[in-house]
C-alpha positions as CSV (number, residue, x, y, z in Angstrom):
1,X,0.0,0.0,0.0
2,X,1.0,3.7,-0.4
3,X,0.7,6.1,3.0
4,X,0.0,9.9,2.0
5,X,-0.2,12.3,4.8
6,X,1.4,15.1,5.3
7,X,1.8,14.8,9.0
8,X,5.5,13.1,9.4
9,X,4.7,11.6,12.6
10,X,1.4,10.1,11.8
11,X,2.5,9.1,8.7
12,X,5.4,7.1,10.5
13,X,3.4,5.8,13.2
14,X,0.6,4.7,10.6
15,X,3.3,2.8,8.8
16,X,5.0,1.2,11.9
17,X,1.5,-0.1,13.1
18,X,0.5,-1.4,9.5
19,X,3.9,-2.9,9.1
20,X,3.1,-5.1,12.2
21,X,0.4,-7.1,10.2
22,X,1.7,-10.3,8.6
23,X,-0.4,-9.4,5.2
24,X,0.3,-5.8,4.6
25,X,3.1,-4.0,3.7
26,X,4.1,-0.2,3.1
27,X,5.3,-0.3,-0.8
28,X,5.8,3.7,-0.5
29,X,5.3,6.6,1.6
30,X,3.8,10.5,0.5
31,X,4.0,13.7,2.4
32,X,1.9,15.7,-0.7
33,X,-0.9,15.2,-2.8
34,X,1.1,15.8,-5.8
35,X,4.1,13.2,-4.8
36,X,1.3,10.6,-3.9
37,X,0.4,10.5,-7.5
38,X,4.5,10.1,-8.5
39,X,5.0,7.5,-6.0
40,X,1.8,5.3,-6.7
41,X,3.0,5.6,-10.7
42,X,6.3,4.7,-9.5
43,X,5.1,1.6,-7.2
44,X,1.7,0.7,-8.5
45,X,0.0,-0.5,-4.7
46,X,-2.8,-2.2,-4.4
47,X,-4.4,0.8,-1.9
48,X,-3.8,4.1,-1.4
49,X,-4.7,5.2,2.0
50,X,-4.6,9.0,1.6
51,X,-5.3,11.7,4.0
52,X,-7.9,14.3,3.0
53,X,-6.1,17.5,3.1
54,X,-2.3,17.5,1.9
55,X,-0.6,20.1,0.0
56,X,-0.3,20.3,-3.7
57,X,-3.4,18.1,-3.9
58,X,-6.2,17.0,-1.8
59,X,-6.9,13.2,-1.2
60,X,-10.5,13.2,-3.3
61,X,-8.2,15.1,-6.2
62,X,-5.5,12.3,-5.8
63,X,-8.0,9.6,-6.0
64,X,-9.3,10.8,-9.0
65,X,-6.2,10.8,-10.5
66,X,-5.2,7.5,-9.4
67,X,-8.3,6.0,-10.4
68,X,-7.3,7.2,-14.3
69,X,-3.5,6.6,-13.7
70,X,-3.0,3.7,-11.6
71,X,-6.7,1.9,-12.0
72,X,-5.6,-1.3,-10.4
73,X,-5.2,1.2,-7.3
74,X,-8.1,1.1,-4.6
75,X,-8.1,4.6,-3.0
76,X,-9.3,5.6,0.6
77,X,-9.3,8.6,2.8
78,X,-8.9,8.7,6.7
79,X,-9.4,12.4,7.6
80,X,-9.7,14.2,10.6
81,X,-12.4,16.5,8.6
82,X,-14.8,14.0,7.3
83,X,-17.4,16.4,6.8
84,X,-20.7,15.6,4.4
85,X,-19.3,17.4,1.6
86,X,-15.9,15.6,1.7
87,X,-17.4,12.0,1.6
88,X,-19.7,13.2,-1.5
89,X,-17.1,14.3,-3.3
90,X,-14.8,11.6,-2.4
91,X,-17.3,8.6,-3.3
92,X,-17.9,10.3,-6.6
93,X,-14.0,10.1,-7.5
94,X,-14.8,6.4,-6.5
95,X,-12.7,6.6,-3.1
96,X,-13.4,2.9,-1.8
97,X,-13.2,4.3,2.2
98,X,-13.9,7.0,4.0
99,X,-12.6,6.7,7.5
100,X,-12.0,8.9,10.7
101,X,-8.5,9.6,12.3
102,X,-9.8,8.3,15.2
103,X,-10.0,4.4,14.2
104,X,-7.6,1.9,15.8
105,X,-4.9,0.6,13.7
106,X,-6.4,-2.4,14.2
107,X,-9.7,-1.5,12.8
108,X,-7.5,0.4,10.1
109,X,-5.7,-2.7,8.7
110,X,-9.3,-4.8,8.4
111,X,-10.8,-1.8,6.2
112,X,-7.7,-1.9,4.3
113,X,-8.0,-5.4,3.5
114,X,-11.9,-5.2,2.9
115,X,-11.2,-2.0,0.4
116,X,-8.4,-4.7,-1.1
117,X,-11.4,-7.2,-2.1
118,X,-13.1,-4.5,-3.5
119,X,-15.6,-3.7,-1.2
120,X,-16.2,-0.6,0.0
121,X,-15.9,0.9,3.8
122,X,-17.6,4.1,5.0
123,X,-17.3,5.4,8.2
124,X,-21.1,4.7,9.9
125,X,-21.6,7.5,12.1
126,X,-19.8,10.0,9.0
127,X,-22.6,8.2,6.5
128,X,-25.6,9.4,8.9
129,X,-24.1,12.8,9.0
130,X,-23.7,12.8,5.2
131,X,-27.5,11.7,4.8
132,X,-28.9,14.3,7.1
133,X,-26.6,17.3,5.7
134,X,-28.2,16.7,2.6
135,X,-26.3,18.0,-0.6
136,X,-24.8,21.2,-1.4
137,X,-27.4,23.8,-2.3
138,X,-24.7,25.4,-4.1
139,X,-23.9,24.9,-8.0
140,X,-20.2,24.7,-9.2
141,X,-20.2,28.2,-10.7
142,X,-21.2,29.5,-6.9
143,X,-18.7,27.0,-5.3
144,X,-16.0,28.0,-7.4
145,X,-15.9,32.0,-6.4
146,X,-16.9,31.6,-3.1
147,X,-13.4,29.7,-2.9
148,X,-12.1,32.2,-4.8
149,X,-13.4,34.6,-2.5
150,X,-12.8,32.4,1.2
151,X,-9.3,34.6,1.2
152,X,-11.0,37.7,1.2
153,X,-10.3,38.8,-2.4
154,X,-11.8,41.5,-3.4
155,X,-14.8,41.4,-6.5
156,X,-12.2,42.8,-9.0
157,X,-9.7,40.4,-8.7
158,X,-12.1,37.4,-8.5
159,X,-13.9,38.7,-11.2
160,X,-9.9,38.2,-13.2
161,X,-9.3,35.3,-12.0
162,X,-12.9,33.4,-12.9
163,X,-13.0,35.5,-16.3
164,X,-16.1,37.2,-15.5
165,X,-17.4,40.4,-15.3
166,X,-17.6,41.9,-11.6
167,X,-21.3,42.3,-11.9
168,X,-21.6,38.5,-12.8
169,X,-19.6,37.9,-9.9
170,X,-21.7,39.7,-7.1
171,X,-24.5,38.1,-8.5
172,X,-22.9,34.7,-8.0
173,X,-21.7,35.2,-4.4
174,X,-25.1,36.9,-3.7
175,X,-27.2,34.0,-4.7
176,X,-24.8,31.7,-2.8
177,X,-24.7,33.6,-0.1
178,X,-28.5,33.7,0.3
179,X,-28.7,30.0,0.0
180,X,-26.7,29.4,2.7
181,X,-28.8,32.3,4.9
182,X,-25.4,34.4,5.1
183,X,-24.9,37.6,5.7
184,X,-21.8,38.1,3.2
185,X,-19.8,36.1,0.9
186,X,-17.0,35.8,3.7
187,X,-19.8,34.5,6.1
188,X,-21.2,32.2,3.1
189,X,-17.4,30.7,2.6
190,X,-16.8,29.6,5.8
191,X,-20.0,28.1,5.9
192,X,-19.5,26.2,3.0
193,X,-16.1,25.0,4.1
194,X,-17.5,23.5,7.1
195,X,-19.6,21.3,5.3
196,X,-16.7,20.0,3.1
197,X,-18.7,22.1,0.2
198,X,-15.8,23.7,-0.7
C-alpha cells in the first residue's frame, strides 16, 4: 500500500503499526498530494490510504487521478475532517473508504483489506451525517468563487481570476450567499467549508 499524509509523525506511526500485520506491507510513503500521485506511478500499490487534506493536492483530487492513472489502485481517505461534503465528493472520484483519524490501527488494517477485495468501507456515524446534511445547495459556478473569494479577495480580482465580469460575480456570491442564509460572501465561505462544500 501507499501512505500519504502530510503529517510526518502520523505518517510514520501509521506505517509502523501497519507494518506489524503479517499481510500488509508499506510499498511507498507520500508527504503531498502531488508526490502521492509520482510515487503510486512509480510503485503501483494495491491501496492508497490517503489523507484528506495534503498540500499540492487533496486526497478526493489524488484519488481521481489515481483512479485514471493507476486503475488497479483502490483509494481511501482517513481524515480528521470528514465532513458531508468531503465523503460526497470523495465517493464520486470512487474513493473505496472514507474513515476517521480516530479508528484503531487495528480496525484500520481490516478496512484496508476489505477495500483490497473490493468492497467498500464508510465510516457509519460519517454516513448518517452525510445523509442528514443533505447535498450542497450550491452549484459549481457558486462553489468555485466563493473559494475564490474564502481569502478575502476583493470582486475585482475574482472577477480576473474566474473570467467574469464583476457584476456576474456579485451576482454569483449573492445568490450563494442567500442560499446558505449568510450575511456576506466571507460568512457564506466559511459556511460552505464547514460542510466540506468547498
Amino acid at each position: 500500500m501507499l501512505l500519504a499524509d502530510d503529517e510526518h509523525l502520523i505518517r510514520g506511526a501509521l506505517a509502523a503499526l501497519l507494518g506489524l500485520e503479517d499481510d500488509l506491507r508499506v510499498v511507498a510513503e507520500a508527504a503531498s498530494g502531488t508526490e502521492a500521485i509520482a510515487m503510486a506511478r512509480a510503485s503501483r500499490p494495491d491501496v492508497a490510504v490517503l489523507d484528506l487534506q495534503m498540500p499540492g493536492a487533496d486526497g478526493v483530487t489524488v484519488a481521481t487521478a489515481l483512479r485514471a492513472e493507476v486503475p488497479g489502485c483502490r483509494a481511501m481517505i482517513v481524515t480528521g475532517h470528514g465532513r458531508p461534503g468531503h465523503l460526497k465528493r470523495a465517493l464520486e472520484a470512487g474513493v473505496r473508504g472514507f474513515v476517521p483519524k480516530t479508528v484503531s490501527a487495528r480496525r484500520l488494517a481490516e478496512i484496508i483489506r476489505t477495500v483490497h477485495a473490493g468492497s467498500r468501507y464508510i465510516d457509519p456515524e460519517l454516513a448518517a451525517d452525510a445523509i442528514s446534511a443533505g447535498d450542497s445547495p450550491l452549484t459549481a459556478r457558486e462553489a468555485e468563487l466563493l473559494e475564490l473569494a474564502e481569502d478575502g479577495a476583493p470582486i475585482a480580482e475574482i472577477a480576473e481570476r474566474a473570467r467574469l465580469t464583476p457584476g456576474t460575480v456579485r451576482n454569483y456570491l449573492s445568490a450563494a450567499a442567500a442560499k446558505l442564509g449568510a450575511e456576506n460572501r466571507h460568512a457564506a465561505a466559511r459556511i460552505a467549508r464547514s460542510q466540506g462544500w468547498l
